[in-house]
Short mmCIF file of C-alpha atoms (C1' of nucleotides) in Angstrom, two decimals:
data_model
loop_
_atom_site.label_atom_id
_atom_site.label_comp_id
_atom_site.label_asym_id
_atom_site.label_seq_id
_atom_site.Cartn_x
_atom_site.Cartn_y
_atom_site.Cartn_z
CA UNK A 1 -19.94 -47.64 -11.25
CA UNK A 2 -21.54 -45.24 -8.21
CA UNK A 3 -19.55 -42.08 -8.22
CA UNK A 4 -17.35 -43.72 -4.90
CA UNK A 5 -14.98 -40.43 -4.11
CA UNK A 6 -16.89 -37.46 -3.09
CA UNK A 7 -16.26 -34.44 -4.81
CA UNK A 8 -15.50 -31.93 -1.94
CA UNK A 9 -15.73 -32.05 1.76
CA UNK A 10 -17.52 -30.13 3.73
CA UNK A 11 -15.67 -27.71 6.25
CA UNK A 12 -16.78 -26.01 9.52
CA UNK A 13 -17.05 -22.36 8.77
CA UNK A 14 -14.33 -21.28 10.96
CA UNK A 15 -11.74 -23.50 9.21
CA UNK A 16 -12.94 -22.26 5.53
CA UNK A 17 -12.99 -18.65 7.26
CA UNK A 18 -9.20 -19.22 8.13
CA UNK A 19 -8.13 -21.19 5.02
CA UNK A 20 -9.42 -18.07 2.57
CA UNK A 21 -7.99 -15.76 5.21
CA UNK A 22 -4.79 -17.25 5.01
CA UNK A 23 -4.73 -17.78 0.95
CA UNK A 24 -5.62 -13.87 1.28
CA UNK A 25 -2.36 -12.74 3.69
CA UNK A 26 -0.31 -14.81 1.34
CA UNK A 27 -1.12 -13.45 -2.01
CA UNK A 28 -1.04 -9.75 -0.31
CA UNK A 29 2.08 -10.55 0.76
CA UNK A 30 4.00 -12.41 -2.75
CA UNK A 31 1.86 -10.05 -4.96
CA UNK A 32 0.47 -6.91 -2.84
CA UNK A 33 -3.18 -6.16 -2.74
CA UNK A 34 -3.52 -6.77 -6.53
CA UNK A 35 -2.36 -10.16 -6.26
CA UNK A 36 -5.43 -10.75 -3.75
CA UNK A 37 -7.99 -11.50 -6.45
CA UNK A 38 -11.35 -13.30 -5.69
CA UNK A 39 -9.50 -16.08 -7.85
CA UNK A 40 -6.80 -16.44 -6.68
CA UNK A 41 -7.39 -16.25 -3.51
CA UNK A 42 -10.07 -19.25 -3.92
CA UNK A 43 -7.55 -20.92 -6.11
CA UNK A 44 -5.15 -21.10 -3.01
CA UNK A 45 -7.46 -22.22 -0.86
CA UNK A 46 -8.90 -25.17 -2.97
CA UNK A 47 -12.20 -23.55 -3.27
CA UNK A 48 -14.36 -22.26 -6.17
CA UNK A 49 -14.50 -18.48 -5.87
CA UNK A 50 -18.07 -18.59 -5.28
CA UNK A 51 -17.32 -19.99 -1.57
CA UNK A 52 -15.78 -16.81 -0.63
CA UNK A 53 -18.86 -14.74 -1.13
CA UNK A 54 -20.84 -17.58 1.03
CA UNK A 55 -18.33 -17.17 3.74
CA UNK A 56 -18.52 -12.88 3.34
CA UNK A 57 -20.99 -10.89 1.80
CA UNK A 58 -17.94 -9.15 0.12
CA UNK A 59 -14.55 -9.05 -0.69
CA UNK A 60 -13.48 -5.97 1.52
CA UNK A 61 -15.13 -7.87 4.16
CA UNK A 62 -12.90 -10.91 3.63
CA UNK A 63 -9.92 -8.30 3.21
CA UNK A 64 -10.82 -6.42 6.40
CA UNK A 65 -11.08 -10.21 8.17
CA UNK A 66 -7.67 -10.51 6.82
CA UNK A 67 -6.10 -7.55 8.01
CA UNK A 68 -7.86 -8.24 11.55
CA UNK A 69 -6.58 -11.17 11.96
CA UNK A 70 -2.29 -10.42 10.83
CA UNK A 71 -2.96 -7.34 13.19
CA UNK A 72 -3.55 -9.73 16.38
CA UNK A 73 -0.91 -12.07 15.20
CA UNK A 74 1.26 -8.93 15.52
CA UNK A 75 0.13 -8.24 18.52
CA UNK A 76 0.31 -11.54 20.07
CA UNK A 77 3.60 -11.99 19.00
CA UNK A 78 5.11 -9.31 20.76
CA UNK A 79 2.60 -9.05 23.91
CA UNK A 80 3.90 -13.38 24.53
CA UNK A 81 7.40 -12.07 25.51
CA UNK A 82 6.44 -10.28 28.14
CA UNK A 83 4.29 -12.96 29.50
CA UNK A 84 7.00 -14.74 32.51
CA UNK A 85 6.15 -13.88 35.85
CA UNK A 86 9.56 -14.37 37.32
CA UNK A 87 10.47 -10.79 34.90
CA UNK A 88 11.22 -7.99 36.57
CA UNK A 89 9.91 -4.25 34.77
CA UNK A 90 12.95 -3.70 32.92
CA UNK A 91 13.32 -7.21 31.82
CA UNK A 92 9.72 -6.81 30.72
CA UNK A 93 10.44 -4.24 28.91
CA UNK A 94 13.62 -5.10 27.36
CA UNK A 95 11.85 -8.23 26.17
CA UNK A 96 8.82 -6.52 24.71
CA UNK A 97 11.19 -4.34 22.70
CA UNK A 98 13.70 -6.73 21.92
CA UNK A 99 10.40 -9.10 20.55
CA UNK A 100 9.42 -6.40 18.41
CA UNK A 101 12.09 -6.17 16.13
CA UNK A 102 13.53 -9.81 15.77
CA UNK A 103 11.57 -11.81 13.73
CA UNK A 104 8.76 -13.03 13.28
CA UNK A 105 7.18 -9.58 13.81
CA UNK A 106 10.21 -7.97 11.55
CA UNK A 107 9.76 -9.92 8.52
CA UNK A 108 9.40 -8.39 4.93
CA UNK A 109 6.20 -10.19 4.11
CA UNK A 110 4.46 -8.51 7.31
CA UNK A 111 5.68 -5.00 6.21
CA UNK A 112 4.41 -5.50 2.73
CA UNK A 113 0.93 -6.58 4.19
CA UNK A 114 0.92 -3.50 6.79
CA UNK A 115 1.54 -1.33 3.95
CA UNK A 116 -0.87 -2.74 1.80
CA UNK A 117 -3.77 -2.36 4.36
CA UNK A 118 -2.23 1.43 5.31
CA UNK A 119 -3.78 2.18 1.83
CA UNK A 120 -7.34 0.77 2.23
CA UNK A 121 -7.72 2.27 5.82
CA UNK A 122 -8.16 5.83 4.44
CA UNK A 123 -11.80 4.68 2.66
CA UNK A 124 -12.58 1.74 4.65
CA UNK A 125 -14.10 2.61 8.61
CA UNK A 126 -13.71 -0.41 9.89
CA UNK A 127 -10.53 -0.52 8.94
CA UNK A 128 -9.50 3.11 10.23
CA UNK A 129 -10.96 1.90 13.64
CA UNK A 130 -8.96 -1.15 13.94
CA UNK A 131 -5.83 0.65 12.79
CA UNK A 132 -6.12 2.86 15.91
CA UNK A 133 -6.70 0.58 18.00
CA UNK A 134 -3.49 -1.51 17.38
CA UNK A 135 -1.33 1.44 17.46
CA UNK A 136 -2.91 2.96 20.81
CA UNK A 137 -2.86 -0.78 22.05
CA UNK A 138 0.66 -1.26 21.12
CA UNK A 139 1.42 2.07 22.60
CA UNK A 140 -0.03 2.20 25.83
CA UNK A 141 1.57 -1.66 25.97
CA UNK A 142 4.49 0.58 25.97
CA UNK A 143 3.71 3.09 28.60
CA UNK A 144 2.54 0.72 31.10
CA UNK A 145 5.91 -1.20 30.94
CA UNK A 146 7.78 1.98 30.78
CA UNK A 147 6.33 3.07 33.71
CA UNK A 148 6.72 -0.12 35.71
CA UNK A 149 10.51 0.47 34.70
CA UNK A 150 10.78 3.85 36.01
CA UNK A 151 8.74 3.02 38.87
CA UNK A 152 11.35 0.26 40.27
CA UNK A 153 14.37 2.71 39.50
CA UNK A 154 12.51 5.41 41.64
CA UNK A 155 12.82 7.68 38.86
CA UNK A 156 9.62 10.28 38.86
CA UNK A 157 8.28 11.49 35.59
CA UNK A 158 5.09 13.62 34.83
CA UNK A 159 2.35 11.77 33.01
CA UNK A 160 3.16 14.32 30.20
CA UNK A 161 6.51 12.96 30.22
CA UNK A 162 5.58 9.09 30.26
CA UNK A 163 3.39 9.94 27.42
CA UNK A 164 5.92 11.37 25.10
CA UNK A 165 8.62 8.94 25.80
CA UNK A 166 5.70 6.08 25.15
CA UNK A 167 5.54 8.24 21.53
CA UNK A 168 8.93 7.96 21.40
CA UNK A 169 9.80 5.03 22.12
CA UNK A 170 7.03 3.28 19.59
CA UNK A 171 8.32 5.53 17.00
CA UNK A 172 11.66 4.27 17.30
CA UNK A 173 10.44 0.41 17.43
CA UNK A 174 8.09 1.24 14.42
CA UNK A 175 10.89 2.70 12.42
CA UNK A 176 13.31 0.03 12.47
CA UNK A 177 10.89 -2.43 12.14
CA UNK A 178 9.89 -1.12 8.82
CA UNK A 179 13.34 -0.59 7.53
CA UNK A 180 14.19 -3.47 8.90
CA UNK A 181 11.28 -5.59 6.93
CA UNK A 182 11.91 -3.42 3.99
CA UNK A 183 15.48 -3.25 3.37
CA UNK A 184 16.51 -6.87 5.22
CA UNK A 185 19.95 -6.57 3.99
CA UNK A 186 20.58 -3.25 5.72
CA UNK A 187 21.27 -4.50 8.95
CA UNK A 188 23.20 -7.05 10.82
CA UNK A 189 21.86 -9.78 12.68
CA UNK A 190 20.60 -8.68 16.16
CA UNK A 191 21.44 -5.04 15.11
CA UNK A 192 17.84 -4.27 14.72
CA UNK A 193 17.24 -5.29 18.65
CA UNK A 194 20.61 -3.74 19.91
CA UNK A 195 19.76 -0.80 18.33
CA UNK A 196 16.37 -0.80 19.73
CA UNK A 197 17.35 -1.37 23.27
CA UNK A 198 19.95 1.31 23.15
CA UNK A 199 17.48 4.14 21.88
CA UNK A 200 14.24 3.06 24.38
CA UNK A 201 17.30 3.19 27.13
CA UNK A 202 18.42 6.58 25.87
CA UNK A 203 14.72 7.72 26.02
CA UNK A 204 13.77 6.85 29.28
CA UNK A 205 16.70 7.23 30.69
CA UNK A 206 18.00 3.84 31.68
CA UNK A 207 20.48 0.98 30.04
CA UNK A 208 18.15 -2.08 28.62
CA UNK A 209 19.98 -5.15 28.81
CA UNK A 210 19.64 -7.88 26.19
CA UNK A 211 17.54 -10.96 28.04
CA UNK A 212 18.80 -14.20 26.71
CA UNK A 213 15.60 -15.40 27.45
CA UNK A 214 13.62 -15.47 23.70
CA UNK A 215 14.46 -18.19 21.60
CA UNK B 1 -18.42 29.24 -39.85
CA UNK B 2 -14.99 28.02 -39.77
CA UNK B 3 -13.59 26.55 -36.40
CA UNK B 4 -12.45 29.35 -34.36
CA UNK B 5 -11.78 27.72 -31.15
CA UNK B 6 -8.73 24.83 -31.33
CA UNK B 7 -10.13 22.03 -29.67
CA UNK B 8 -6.99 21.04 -27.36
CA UNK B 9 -3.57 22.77 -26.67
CA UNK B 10 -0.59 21.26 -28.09
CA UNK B 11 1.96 21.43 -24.71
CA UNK B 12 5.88 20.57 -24.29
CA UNK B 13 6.27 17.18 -22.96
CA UNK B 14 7.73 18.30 -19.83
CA UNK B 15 4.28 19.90 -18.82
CA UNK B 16 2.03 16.91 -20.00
CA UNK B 17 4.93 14.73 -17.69
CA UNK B 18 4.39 16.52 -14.86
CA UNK B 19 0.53 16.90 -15.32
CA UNK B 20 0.08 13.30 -15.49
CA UNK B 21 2.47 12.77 -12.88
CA UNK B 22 0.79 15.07 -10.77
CA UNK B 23 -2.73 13.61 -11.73
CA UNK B 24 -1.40 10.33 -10.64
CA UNK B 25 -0.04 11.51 -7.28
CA UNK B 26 -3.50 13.19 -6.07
CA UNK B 27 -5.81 10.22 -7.36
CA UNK B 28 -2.96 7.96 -5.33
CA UNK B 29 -3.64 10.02 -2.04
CA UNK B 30 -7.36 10.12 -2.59
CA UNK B 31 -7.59 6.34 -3.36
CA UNK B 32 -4.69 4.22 -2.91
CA UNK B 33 -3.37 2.88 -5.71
CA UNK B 34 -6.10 1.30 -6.93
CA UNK B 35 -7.70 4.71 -7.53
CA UNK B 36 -4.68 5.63 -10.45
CA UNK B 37 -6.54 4.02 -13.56
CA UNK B 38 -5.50 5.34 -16.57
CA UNK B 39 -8.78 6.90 -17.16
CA UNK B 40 -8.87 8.36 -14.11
CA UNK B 41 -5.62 10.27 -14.57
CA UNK B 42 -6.31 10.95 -18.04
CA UNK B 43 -9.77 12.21 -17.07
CA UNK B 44 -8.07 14.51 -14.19
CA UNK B 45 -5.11 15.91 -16.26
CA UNK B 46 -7.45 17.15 -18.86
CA UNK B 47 -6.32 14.73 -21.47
CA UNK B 48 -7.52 11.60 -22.93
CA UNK B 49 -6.08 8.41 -22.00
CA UNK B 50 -4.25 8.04 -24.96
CA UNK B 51 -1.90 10.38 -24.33
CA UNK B 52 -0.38 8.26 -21.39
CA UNK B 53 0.97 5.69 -23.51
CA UNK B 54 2.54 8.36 -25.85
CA UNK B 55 5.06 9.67 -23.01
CA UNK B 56 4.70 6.92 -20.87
CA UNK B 57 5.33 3.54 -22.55
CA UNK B 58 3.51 1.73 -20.40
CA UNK B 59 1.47 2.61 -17.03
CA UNK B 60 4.02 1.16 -14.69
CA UNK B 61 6.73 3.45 -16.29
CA UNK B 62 4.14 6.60 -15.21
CA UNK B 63 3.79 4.95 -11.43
CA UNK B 64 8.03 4.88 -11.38
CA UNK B 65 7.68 8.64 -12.63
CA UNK B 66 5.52 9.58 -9.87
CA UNK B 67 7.37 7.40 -7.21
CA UNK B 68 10.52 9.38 -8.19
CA UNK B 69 9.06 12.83 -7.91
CA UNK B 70 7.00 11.74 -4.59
CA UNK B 71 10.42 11.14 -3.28
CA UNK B 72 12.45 14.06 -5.11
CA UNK B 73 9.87 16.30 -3.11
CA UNK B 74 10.31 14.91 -0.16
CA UNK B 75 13.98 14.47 0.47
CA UNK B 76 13.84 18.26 -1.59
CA UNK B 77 11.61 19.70 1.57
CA UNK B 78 13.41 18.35 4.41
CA UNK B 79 16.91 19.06 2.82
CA UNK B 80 16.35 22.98 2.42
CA UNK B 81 15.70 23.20 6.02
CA UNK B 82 19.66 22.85 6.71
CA UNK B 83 20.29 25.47 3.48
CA UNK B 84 21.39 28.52 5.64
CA UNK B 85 25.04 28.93 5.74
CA UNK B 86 24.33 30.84 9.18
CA UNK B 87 23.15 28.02 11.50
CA UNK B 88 25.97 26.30 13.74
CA UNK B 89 25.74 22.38 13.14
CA UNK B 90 23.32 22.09 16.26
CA UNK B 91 20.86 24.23 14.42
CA UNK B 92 21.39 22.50 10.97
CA UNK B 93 20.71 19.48 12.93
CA UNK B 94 17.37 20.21 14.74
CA UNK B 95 16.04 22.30 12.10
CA UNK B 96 16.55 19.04 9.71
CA UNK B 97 14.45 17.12 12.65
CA UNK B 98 11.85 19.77 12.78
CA UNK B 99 11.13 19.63 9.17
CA UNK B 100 10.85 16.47 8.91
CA UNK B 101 8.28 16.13 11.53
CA UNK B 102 6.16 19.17 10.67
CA UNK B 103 4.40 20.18 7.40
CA UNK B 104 3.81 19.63 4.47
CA UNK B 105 6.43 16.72 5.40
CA UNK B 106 3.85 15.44 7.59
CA UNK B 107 1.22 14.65 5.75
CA UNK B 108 -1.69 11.96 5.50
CA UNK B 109 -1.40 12.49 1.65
CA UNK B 110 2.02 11.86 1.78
CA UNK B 111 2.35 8.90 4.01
CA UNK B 112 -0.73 7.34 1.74
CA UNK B 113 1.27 7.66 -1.44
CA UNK B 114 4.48 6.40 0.22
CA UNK B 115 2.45 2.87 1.81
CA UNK B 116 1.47 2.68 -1.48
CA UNK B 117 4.81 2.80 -3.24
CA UNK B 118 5.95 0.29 -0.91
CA UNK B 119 4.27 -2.71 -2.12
CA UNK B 120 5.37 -2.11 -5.67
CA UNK B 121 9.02 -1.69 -4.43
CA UNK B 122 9.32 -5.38 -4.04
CA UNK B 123 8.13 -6.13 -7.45
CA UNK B 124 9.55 -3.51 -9.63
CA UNK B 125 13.48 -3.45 -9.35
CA UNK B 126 13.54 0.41 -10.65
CA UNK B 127 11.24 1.14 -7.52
CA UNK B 128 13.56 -0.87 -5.14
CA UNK B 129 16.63 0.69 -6.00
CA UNK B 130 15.05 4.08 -5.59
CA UNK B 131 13.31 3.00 -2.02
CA UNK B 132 17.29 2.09 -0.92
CA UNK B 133 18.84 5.47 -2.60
CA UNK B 134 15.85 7.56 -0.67
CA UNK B 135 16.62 5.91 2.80
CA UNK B 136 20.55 5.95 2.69
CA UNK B 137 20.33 9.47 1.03
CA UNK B 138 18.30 10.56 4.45
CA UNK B 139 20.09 8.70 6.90
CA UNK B 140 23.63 9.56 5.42
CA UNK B 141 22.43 12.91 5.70
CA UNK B 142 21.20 12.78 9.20
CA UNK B 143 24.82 11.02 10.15
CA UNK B 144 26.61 13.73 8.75
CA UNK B 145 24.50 16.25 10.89
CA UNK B 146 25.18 13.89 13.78
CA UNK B 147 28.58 13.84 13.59
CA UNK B 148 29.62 17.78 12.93
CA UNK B 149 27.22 18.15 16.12
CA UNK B 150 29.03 15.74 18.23
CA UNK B 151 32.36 17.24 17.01
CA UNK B 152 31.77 20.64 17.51
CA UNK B 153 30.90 19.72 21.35
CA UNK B 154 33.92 17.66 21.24
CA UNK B 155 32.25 14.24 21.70
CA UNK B 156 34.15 11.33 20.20
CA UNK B 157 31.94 8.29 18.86
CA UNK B 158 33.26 5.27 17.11
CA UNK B 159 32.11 4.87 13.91
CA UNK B 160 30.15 2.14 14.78
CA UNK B 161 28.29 4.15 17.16
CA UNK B 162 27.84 7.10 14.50
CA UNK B 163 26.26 4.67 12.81
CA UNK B 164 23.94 3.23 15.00
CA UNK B 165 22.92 6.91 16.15
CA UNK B 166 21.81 7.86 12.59
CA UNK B 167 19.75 4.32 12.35
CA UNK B 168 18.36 5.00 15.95
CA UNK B 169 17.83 8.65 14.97
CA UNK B 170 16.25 8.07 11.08
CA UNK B 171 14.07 5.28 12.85
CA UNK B 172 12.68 7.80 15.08
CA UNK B 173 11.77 10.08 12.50
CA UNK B 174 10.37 7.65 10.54
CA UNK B 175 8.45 6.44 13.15
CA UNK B 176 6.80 9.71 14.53
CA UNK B 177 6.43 11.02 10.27
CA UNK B 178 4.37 7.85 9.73
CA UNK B 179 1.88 7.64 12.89
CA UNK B 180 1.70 11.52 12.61
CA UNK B 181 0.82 11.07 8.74
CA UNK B 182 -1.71 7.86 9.07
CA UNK B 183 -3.25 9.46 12.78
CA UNK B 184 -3.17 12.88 12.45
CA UNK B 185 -5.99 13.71 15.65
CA UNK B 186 -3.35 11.16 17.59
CA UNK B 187 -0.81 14.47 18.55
CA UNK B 188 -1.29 18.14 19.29
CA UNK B 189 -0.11 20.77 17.03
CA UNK B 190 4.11 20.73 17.87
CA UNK B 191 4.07 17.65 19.60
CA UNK B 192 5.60 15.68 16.34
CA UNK B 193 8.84 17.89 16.55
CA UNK B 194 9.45 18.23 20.24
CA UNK B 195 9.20 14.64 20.60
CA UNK B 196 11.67 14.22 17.92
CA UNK B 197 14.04 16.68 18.67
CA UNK B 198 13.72 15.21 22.61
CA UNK B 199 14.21 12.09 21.13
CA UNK B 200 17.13 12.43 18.60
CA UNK B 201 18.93 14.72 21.41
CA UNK B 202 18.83 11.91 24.21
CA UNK B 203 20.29 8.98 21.61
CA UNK B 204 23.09 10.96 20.43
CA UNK B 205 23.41 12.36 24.06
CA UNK B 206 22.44 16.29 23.74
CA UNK B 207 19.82 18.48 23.75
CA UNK B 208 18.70 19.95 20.54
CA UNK B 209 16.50 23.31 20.93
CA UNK B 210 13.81 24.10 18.62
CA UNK B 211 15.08 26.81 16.06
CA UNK B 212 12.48 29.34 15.58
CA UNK B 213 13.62 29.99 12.31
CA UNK B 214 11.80 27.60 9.95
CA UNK B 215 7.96 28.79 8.99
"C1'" DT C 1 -0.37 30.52 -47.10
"C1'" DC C 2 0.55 25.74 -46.98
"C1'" DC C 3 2.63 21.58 -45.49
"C1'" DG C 4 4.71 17.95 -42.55
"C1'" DT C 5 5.76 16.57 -38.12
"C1'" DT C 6 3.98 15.02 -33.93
"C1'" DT C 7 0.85 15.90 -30.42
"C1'" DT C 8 -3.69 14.56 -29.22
"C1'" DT C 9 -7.99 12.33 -29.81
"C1'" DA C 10 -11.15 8.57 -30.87
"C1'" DT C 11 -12.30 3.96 -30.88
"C1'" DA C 12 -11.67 -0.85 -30.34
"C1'" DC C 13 -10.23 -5.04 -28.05
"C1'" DA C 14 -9.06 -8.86 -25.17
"C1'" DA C 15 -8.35 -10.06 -20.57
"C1'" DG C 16 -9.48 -9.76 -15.82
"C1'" DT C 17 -12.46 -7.96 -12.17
"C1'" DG C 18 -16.30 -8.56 -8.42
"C1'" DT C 19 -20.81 -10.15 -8.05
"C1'" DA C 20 -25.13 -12.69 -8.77
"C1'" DT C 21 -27.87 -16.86 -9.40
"C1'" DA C 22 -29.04 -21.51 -10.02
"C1'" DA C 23 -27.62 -26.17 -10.09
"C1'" DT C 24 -25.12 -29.79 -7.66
"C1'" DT C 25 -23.22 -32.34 -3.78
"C1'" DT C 26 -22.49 -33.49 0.93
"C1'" DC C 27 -23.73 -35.21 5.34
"C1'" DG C 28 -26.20 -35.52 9.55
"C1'" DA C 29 -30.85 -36.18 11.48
"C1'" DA C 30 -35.22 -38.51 11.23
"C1'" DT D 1 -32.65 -45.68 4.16
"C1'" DT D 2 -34.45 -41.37 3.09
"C1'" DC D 3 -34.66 -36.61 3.09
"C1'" DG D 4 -33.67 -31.81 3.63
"C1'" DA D 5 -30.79 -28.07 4.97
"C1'" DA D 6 -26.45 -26.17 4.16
"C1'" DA D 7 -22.03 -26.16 1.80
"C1'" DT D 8 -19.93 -26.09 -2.54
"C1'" DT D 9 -19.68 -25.84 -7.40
"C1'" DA D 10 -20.73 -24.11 -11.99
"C1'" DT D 11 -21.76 -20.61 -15.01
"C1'" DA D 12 -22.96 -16.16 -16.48
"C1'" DC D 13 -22.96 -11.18 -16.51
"C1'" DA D 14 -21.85 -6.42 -16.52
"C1'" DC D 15 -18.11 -3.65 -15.81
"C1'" DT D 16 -13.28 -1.98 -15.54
"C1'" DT D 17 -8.73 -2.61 -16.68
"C1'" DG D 18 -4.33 -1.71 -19.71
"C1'" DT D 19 -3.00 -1.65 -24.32
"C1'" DA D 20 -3.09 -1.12 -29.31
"C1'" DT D 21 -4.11 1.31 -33.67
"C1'" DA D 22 -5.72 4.68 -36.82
"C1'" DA D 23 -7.68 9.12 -37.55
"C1'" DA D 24 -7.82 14.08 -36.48
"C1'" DA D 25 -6.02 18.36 -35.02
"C1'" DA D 26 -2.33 21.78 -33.89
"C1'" DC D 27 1.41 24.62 -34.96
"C1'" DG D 28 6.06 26.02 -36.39
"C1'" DG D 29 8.89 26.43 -40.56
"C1'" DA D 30 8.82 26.96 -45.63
#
DNA sequence: TCCGTTTTTATACAAGTGTATAATTTCGAA
DNA sequence: TTCGAAATTATACACTTGTATAAAAACGGA
């Protein structure tokens, strides 16, 4: 008998490139970074491990791929809510914060993969690049929507003033998104958002309201 | 010739603890956790490897050692800024805020070793019950601050609102210790602190001054 | 001075790690 | 239908890992 089911299919690169991604942000996130071996990860994704060197010269590089791409996710995540025309600045705003800390974005699995990659950004350069860029991203995100906000309430504030409560206010989001992803059980339902509103309102000096709009 | 020199120093086991615990915290900074290999830490605590499993029992049981001292020191540093009987509960209160934004609190070191921790929290149950003591340990702290503050300016808060203040306010700390720890060009020398202190004062509705008194 | 406890070293081992290389298999183009 | 380039597998290798066990050395009490 001729050998009549094939053994494997072949894959377009991107899709292989996402599959061992994804295998990778899984295993970081059930086992931590040591979970994310070369086999396992090609276990996961149905491959031999000698795939994953065909799709990147190294590991790191696959792990840097990986941390790349949960970064945007992040990032689209949170930048989608803001993204109706008929908002006004403060419902912007209120949105983008109120995004940030419901989930998806807070989600334990997320935190433990941030964490994991906070470690490897010290040696890796790439990775130190691409960390400041999300934060400075996510940040000036902030300050552009804070000062649309400020702008409609005719409230004036120095640049050096817009730039600290931008700090602050990321700070605040940061912070209870961690403990929020790392101790789930701490909080209420919609406490981490209420809480979140409240202290970007006590910041900047205005009262966020709570849009009904995100699912 | 008889042997003069003794070839190692026989030491109480609280010293060889804390060396190896020590040895383990610096290789953690410098590497991640990846970089604490028994070898290594033997290597840099001047011992050989066997002596690990002699007052460790296994290497996890060393990494839960080092997690708990990380911590102790911590919690230790920012607590002894509120430790003069002198200061009204305003000044207790910022001067707890200060600390924790300012050296040796702030630290890349320290933030390293802590993003490390924090993958193994959800694995080990020893680690997670320590991760929850640490945070309610700080933010019960912070809410007692909060509210002898608020009372001695006769402020009345529910204590739901206490609460959410010390959440709001621990968040914020958190927030500004871990971007100043993982992006340490990202702020000016002082700007960690005043943001804080800004910060905390506008969600629990005062202003906190900077105390000069803390080094 | 000598001895016994226990600290410390020395060495070994099995399992798991990332990487390299060659042999297969697939699948579209000629 | 055939053929060749590219994807995928298969296998091997050198190295590191944590752990186990026995031997050596230190040092206080007799």
């Amino acid at each position: 008998m001729s050998d009549t089911s094939p053994k494997f299919r072949r894959e377009t690169a991107e899709q292989r490139k996402d599959d061992l991604i994804q295998a990778t942000l899984s295993l970081i996130a059930e086992h931590g970074v040591r979970g994310a071996t070369v086999r396992a990860i090609s276990k996961r994704a149905d491959v031999t491990q000698g795939l994953i060197r065909h799709y990147f010269s190294t590991k790191e590089d696959l792990i840097a791929a990986a941390y790349e791409h949960h970064m945007g996710c992040m990032t689209e995540l949170t930048s989608a809510s803001t993204d109706f025309a008929s908002l006004s600045p403060i419902e912007r705003l209120s949105a983008f914060v109120a995004a940030s800390l419901s989930p998806p974005v807070v989600d334990p699995s997320s935190v433990v993969v941030w964490a994991s990659f906070l470690n490897k950004v010290r040696e890796d350069e790439r990775m130190q690049k691409m960390h400041e860029q999300t934060y400075y991203e996510f940040r000036d995100r902030l300050e552009g929507l804070i000062k649309a906000t400020l702008e409609e309430a005719d409230i004036l504030v120095s640049t050096k003033d817009l730039r600290r409560m931008a700090i602050a206010s990321n700070a605040v989001i940061d912070g209870l998104w961690l403990e929020g992803g790392a101790l789930p059980t701490a909080f209420e339902p919609n406490e981490l958002p209420e809480i979140g509103l409240e202290s970007v309102g006590a910041i900047i000096g205005l009262k966020l309201k709570i849009t009904a709009g995100s699912s």
